[in-house]
PDB file of C-alpha atoms and ligand atoms in Angstrom:
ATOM      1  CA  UNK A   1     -33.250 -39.138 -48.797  1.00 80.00           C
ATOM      2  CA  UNK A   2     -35.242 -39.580 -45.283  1.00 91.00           C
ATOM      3  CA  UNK A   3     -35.296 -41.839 -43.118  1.00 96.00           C
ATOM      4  CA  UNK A   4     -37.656 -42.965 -40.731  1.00 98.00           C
ATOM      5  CA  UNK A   5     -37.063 -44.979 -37.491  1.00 98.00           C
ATOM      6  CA  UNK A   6     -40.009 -45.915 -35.436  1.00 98.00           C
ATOM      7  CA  UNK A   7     -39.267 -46.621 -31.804  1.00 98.00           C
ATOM      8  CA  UNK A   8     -42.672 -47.688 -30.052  1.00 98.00           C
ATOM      9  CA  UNK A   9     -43.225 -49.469 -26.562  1.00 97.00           C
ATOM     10  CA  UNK A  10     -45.082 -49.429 -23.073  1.00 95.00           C
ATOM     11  CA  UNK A  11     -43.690 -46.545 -20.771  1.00 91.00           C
ATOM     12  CA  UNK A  12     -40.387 -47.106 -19.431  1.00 90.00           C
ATOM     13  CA  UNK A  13     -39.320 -49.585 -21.784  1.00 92.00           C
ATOM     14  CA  UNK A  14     -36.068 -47.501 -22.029  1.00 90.00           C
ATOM     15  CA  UNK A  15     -36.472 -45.876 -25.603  1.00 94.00           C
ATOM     16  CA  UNK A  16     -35.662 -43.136 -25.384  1.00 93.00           C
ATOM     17  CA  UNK A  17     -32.667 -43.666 -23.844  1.00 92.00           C
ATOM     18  CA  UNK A  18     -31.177 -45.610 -26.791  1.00 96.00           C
ATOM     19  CA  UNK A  19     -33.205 -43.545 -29.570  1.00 97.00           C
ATOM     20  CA  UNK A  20     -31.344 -40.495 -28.030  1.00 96.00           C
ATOM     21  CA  UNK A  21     -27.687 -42.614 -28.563  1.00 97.00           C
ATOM     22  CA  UNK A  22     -29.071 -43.901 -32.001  1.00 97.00           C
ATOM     23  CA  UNK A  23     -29.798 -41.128 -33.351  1.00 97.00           C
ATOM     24  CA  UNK A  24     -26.068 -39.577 -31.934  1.00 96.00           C
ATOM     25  CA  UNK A  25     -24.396 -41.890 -33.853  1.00 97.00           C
ATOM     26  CA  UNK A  26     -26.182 -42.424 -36.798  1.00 96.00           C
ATOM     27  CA  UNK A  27     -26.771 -38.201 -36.886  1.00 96.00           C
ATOM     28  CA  UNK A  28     -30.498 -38.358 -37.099  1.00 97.00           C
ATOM     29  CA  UNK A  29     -32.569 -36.093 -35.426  1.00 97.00           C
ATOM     30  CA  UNK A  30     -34.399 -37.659 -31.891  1.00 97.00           C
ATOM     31  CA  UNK A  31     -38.506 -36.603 -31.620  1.00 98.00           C
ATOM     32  CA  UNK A  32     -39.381 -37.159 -28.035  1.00 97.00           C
ATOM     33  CA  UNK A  33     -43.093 -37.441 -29.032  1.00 98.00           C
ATOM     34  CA  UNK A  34     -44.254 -38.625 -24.939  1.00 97.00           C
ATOM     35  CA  UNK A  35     -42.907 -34.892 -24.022  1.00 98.00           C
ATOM     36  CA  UNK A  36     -44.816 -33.407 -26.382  1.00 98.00           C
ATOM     37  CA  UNK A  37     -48.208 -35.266 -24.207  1.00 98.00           C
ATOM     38  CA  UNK A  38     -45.742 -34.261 -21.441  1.00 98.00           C
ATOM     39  CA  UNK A  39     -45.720 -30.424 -22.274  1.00 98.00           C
ATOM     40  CA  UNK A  40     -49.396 -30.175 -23.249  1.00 98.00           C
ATOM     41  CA  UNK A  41     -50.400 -31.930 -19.385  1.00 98.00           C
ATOM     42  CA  UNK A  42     -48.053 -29.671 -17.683  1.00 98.00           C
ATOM     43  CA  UNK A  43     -49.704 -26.585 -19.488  1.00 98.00           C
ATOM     44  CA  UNK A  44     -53.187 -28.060 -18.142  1.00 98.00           C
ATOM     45  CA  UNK A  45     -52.134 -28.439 -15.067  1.00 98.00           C
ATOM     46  CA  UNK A  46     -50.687 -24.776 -15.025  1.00 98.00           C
ATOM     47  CA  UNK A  47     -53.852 -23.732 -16.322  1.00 98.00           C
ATOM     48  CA  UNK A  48     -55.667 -25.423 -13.172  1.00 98.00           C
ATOM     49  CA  UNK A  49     -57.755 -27.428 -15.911  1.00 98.00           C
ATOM     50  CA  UNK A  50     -58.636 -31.062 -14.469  1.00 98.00           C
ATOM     51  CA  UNK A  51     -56.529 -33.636 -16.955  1.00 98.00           C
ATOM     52  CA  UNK A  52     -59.572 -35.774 -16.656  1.00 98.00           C
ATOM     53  CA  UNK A  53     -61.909 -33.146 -18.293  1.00 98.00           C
ATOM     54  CA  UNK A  54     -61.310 -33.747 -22.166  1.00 98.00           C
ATOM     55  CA  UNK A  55     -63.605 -30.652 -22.946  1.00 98.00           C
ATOM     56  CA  UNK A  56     -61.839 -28.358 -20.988  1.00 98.00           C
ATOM     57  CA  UNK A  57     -57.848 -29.600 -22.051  1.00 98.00           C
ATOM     58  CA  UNK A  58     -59.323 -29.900 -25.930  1.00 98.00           C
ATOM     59  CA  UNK A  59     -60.134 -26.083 -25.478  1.00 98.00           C
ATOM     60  CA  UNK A  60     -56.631 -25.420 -24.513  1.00 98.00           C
ATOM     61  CA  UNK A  61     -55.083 -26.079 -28.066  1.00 98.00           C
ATOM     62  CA  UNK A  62     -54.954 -22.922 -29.701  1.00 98.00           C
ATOM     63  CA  UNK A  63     -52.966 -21.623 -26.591  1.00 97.00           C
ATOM     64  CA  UNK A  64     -49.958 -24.121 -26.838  1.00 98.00           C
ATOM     65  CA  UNK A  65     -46.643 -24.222 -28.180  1.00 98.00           C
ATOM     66  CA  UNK A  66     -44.427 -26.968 -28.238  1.00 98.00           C
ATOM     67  CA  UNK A  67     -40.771 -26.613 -28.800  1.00 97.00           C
ATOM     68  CA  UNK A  68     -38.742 -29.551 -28.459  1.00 97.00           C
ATOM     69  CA  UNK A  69     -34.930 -28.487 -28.874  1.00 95.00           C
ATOM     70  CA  UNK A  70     -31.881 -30.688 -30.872  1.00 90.00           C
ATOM     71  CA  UNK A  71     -30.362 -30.387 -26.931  1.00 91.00           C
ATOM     72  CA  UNK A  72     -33.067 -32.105 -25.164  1.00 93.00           C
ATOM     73  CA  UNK A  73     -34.516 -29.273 -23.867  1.00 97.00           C
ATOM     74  CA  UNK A  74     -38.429 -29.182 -24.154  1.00 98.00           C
ATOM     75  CA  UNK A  75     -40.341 -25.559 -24.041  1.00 98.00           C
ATOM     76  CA  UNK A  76     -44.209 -25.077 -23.539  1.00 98.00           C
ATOM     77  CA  UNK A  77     -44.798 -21.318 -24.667  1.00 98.00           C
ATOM     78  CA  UNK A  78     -41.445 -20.610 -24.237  1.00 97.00           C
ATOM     79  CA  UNK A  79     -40.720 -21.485 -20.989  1.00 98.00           C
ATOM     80  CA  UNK A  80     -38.544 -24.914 -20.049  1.00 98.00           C
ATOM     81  CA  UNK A  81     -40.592 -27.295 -18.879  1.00 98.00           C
ATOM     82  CA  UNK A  82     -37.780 -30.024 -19.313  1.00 96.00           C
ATOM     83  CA  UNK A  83     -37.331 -30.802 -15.739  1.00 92.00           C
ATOM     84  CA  UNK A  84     -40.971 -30.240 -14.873  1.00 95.00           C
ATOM     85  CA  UNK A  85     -42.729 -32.620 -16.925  1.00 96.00           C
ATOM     86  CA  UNK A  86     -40.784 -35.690 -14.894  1.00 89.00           C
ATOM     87  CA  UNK A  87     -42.404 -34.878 -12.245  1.00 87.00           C
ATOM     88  CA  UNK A  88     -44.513 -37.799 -10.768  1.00 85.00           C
ATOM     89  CA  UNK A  89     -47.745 -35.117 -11.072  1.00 93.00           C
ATOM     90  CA  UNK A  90     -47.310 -35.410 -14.866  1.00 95.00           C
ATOM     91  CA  UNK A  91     -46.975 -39.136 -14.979  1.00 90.00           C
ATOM     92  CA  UNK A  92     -49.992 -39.601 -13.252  1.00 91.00           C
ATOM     93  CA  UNK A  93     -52.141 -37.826 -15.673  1.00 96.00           C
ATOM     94  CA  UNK A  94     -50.382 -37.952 -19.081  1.00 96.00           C
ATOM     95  CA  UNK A  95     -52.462 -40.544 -19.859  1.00 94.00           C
ATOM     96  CA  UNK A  96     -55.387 -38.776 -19.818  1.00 96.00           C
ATOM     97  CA  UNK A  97     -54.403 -35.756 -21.948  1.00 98.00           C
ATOM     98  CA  UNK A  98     -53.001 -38.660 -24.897  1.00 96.00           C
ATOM     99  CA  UNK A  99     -56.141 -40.039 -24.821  1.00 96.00           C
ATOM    100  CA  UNK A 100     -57.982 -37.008 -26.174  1.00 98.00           C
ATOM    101  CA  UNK A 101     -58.504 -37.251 -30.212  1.00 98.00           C
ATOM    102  CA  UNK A 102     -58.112 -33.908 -30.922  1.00 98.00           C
ATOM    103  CA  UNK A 103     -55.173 -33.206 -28.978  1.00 98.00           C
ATOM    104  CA  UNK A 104     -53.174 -36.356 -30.546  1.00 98.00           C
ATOM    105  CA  UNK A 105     -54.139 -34.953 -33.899  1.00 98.00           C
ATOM    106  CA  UNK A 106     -52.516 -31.598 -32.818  1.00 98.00           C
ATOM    107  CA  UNK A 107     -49.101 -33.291 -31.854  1.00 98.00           C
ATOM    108  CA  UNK A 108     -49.547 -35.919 -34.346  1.00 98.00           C
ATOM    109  CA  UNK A 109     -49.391 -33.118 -37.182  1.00 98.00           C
ATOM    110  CA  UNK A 110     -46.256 -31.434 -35.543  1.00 98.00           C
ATOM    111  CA  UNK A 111     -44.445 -35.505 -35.758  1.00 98.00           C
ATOM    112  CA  UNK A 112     -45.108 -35.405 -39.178  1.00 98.00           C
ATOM    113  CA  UNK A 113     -44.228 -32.514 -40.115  1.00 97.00           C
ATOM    114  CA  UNK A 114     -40.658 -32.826 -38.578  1.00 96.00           C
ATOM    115  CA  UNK A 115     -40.628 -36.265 -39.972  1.00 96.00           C
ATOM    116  CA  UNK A 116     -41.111 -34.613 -43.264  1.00 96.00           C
ATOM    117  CA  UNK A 117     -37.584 -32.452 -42.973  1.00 95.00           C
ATOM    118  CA  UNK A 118     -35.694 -34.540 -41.231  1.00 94.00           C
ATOM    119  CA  UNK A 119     -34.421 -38.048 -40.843  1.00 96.00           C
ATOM    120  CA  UNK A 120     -35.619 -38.391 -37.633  1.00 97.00           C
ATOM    121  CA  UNK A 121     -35.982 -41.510 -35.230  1.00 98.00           C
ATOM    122  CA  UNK A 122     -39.070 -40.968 -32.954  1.00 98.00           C
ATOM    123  CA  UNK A 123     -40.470 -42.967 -30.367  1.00 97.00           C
ATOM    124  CA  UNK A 124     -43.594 -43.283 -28.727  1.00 97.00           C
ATOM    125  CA  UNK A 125     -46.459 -45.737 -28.777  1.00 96.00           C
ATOM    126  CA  UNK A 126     -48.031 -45.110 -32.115  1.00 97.00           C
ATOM    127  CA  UNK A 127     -44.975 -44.370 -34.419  1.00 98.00           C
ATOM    128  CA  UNK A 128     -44.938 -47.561 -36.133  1.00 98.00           C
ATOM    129  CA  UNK A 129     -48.963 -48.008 -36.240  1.00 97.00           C
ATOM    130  CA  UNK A 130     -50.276 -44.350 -36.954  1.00 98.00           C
ATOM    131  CA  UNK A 131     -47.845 -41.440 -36.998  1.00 98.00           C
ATOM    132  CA  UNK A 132     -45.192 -43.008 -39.117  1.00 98.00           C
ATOM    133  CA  UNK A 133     -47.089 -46.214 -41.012  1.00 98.00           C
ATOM    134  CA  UNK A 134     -44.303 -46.147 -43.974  1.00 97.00           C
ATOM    135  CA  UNK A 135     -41.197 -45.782 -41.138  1.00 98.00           C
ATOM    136  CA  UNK A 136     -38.283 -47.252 -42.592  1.00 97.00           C
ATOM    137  CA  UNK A 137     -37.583 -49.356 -39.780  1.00 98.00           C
ATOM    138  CA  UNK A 138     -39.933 -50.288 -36.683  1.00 98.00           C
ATOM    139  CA  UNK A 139     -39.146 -51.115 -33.492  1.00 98.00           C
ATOM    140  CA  UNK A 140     -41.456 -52.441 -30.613  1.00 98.00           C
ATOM    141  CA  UNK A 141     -39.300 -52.328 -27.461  1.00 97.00           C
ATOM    142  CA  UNK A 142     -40.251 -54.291 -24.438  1.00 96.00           C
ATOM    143  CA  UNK A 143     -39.339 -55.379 -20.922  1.00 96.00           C
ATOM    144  CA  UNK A 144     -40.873 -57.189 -18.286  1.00 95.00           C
ATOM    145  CA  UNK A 145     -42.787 -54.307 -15.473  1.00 94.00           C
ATOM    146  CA  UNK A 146     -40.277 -54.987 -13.159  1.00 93.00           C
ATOM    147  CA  UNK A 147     -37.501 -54.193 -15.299  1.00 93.00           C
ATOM    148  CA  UNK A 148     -39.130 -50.823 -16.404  1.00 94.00           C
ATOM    149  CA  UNK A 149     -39.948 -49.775 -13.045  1.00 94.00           C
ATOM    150  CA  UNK A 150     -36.605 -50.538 -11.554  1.00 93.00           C
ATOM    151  CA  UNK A 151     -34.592 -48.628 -14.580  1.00 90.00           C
ATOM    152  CA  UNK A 152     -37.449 -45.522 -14.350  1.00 89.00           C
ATOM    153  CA  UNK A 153     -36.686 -45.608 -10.729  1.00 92.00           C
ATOM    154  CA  UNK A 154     -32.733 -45.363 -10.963  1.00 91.00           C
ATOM    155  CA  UNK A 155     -32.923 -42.988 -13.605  1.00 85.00           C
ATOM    156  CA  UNK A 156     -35.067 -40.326 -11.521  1.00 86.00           C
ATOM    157  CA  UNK A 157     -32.809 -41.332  -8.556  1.00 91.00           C
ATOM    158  CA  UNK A 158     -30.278 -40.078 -10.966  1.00 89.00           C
ATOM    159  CA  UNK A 159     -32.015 -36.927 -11.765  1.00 82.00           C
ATOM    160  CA  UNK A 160     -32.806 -35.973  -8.109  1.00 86.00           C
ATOM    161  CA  UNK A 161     -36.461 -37.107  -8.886  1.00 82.00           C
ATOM    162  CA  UNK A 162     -38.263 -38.144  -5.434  1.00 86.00           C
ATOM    163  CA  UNK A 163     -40.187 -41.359  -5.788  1.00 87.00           C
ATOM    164  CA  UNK A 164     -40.638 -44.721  -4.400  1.00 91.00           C
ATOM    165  CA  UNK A 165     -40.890 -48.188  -6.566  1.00 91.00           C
ATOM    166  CA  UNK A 166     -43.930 -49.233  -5.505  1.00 92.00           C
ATOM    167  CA  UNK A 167     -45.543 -45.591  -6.871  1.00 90.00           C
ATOM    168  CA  UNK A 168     -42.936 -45.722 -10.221  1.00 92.00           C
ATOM    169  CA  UNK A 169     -44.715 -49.876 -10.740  1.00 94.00           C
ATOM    170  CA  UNK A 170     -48.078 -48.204  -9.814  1.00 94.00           C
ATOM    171  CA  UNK A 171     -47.559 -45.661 -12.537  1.00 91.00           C
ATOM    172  CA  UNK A 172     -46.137 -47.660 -15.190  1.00 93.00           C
ATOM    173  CA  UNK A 173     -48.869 -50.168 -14.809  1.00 95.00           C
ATOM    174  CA  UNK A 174     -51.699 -47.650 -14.767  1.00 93.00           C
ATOM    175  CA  UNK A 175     -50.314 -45.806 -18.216  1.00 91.00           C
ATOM    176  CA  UNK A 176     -49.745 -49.062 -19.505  1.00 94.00           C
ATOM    177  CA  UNK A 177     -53.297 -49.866 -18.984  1.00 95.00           C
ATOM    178  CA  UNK A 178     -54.813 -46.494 -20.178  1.00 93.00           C
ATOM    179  CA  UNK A 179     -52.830 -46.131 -23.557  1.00 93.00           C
ATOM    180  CA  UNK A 180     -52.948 -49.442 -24.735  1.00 96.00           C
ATOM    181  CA  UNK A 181     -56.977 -49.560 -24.105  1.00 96.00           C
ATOM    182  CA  UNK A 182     -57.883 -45.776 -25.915  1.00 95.00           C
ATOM    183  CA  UNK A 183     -59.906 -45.641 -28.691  1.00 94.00           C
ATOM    184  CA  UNK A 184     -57.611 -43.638 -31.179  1.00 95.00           C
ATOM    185  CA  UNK A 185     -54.284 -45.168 -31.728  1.00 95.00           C
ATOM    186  CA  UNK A 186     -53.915 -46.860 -28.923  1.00 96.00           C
ATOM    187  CA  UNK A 187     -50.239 -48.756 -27.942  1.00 96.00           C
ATOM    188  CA  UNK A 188     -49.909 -51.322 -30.474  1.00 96.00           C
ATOM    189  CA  UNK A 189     -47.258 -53.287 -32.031  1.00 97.00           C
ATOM    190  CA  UNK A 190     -47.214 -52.528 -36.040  1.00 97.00           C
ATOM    191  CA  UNK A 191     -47.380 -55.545 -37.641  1.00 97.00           C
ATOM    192  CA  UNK A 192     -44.470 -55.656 -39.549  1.00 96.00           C
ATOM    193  CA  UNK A 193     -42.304 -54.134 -36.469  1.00 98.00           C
ATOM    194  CA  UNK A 194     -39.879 -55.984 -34.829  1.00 97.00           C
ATOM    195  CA  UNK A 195     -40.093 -57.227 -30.935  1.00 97.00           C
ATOM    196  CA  UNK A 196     -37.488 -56.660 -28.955  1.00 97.00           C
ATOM    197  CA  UNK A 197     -37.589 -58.123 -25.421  1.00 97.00           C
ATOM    198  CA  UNK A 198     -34.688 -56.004 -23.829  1.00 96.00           C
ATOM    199  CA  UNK A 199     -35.703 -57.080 -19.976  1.00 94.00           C
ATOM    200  CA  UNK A 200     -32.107 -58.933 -19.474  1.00 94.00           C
ATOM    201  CA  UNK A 201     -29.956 -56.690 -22.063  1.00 95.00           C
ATOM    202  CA  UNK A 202     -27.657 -54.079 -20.861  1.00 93.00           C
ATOM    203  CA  UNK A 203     -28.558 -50.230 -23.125  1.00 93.00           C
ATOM    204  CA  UNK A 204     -25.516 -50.909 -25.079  1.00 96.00           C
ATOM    205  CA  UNK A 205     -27.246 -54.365 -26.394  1.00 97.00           C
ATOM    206  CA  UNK A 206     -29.990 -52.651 -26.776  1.00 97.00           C
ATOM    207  CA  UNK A 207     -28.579 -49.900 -29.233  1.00 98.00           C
ATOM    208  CA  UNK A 208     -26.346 -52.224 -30.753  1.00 98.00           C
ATOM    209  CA  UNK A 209     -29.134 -54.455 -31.740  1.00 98.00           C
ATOM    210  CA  UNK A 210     -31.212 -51.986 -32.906  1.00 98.00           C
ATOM    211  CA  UNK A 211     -28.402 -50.158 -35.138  1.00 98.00           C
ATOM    212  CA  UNK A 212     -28.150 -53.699 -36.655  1.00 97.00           C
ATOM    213  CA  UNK A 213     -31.835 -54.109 -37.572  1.00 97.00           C
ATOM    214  CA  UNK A 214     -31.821 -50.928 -39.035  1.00 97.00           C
ATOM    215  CA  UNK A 215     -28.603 -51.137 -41.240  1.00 96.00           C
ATOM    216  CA  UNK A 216     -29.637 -54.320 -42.654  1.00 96.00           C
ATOM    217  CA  UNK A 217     -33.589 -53.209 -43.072  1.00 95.00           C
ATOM    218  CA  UNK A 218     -32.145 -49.872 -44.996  1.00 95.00           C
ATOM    219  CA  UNK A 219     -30.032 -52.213 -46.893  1.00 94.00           C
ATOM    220  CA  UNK A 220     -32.575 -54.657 -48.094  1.00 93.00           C
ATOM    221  CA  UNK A 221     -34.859 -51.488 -49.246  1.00 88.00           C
ATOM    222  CA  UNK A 222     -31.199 -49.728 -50.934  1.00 87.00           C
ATOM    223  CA  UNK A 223     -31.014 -46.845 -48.546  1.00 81.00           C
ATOM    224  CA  UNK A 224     -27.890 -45.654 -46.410  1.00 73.00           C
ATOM    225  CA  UNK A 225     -27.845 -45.435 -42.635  1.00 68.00           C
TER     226      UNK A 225
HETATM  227  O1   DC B 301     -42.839 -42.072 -23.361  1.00 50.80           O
HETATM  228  P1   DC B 301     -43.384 -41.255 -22.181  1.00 50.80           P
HETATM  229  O2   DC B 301     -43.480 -42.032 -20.911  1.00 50.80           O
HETATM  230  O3   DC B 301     -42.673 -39.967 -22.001  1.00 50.80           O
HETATM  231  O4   DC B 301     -44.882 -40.889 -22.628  1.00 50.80           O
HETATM  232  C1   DC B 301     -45.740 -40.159 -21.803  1.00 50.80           C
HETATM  233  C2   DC B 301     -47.183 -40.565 -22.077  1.00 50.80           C
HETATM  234  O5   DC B 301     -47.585 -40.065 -23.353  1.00 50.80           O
HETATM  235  C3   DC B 301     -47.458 -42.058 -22.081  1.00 50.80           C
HETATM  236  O6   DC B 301     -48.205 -42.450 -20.969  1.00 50.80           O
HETATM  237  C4   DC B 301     -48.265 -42.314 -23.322  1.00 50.80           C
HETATM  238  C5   DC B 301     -48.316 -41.047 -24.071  1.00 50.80           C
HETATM  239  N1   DC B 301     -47.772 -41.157 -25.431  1.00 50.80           N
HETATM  240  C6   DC B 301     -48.648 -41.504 -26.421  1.00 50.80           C
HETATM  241  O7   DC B 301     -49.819 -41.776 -26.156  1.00 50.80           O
HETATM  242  N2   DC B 301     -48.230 -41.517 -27.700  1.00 50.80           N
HETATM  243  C7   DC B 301     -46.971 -41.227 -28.019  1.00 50.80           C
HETATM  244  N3   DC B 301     -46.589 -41.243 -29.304  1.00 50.80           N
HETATM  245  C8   DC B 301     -46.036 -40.914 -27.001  1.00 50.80           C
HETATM  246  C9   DC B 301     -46.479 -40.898 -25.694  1.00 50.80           C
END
């Protein structure tokens, strides 16, 4: 039997960060759908294509590939982009590029598709509310700007990613803006998801809580975790 876990929220809310250690322990398979909007900017911008022209990045679809690999490893035509599409450069026009209709129905089709073979737990913004409308369990994880801009910060520290916080709050408040105010499925919380405010829990909190909602929502519908 599938199962489907639906792990939505503004950017840097930390999902995928505990989807990736969810779906470790519980041995589901992880769907970064935001680097799949990653790959298909970075290609764009390759391409010299302005992310702000929707004509010209729509015409790019028959010439992308998306590969996202079980080790985290992302490929656009073959060629790892994994690094790459943290770049600041991407952040500041992925926006764009998931705001296009027929490029979300592109990467949309690909979700469901590995939904359809996997138990998979897949975050995003529009799991819950479009990709994923029968998910098992949904999620809508939250935390105050600040929060998410301080964590997105440490982590590219981590990485070796320059930045500064005032351009990582910049950014996060920008994409916020932009994909919760598109006109195809825009961020949303699903109405029968569950809020979680994580802005003063540590990750392990996070993924406990979460492993908890899910156990007892697969329980109630007579499924195993
Ligand atoms: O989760 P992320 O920051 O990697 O996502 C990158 C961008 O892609 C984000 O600004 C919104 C967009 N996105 C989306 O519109 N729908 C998704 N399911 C996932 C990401």
């Amino acid at each position: 039997m599938k199962i489907s876990i639906a792990i939505d929220g503004p950017a840097a809310a930390g999902k995928s960060t505990v989807a990736k250690r969810i779906a470790n322990i519980l041995g589901y398979t992880y769907i970064d759908t935001g680097a799949m909007y990653r790959a298909f900017t970075w290609y764009c911008m390759e391409k010299g294509v302005n992310c702000e022209d929707e004509k010209a990045c729509c015409a790019l679809i028959p010439e992308v590939t998306i590969k996202l690999r079980p080790s985290g490893i992302v490929l656009c035509n073959d060629v790892d982009i994994t690094r790459a599409i943290r770049e600041p450069r991407i952040n500041a026009n992925v926006s764009y590029i998931a705001s296009y209709k027929d490029i979300r129905l592109f990467l949309v089709e690909q979700q469901r598709n590995m939904a359809s073979k996997h138990s998979v737990i897949m975050d995003g913004r529009d799991i819950g509310t479009y990709v994923l409308p029968n998910a098992d369990v949904k999620i809508f994880q939250i935390a105050s700007v600040e929060t998410r801009a301080q964590r997105r910060y440490d982590e590219n520290m981590e990485k070796g990613i320059p930045c500064t916080q005032e351009e990582i709050q910049a950014d996060v408040r920008k994409r916020d803006y932009i994909d919760s105010h598109r006109d195809f499925a825009p961020l949303r919380c699903a109405e029968d998801a569950i809020t979680l405010d994580t802005s003063d829990m540590s990750i392990e909190e996070v993924v406990n809580a979460i492993i908890d909602i899910i156990n007892k929502k697969l329980e109630e519908k007579g499924k195993n975790a």
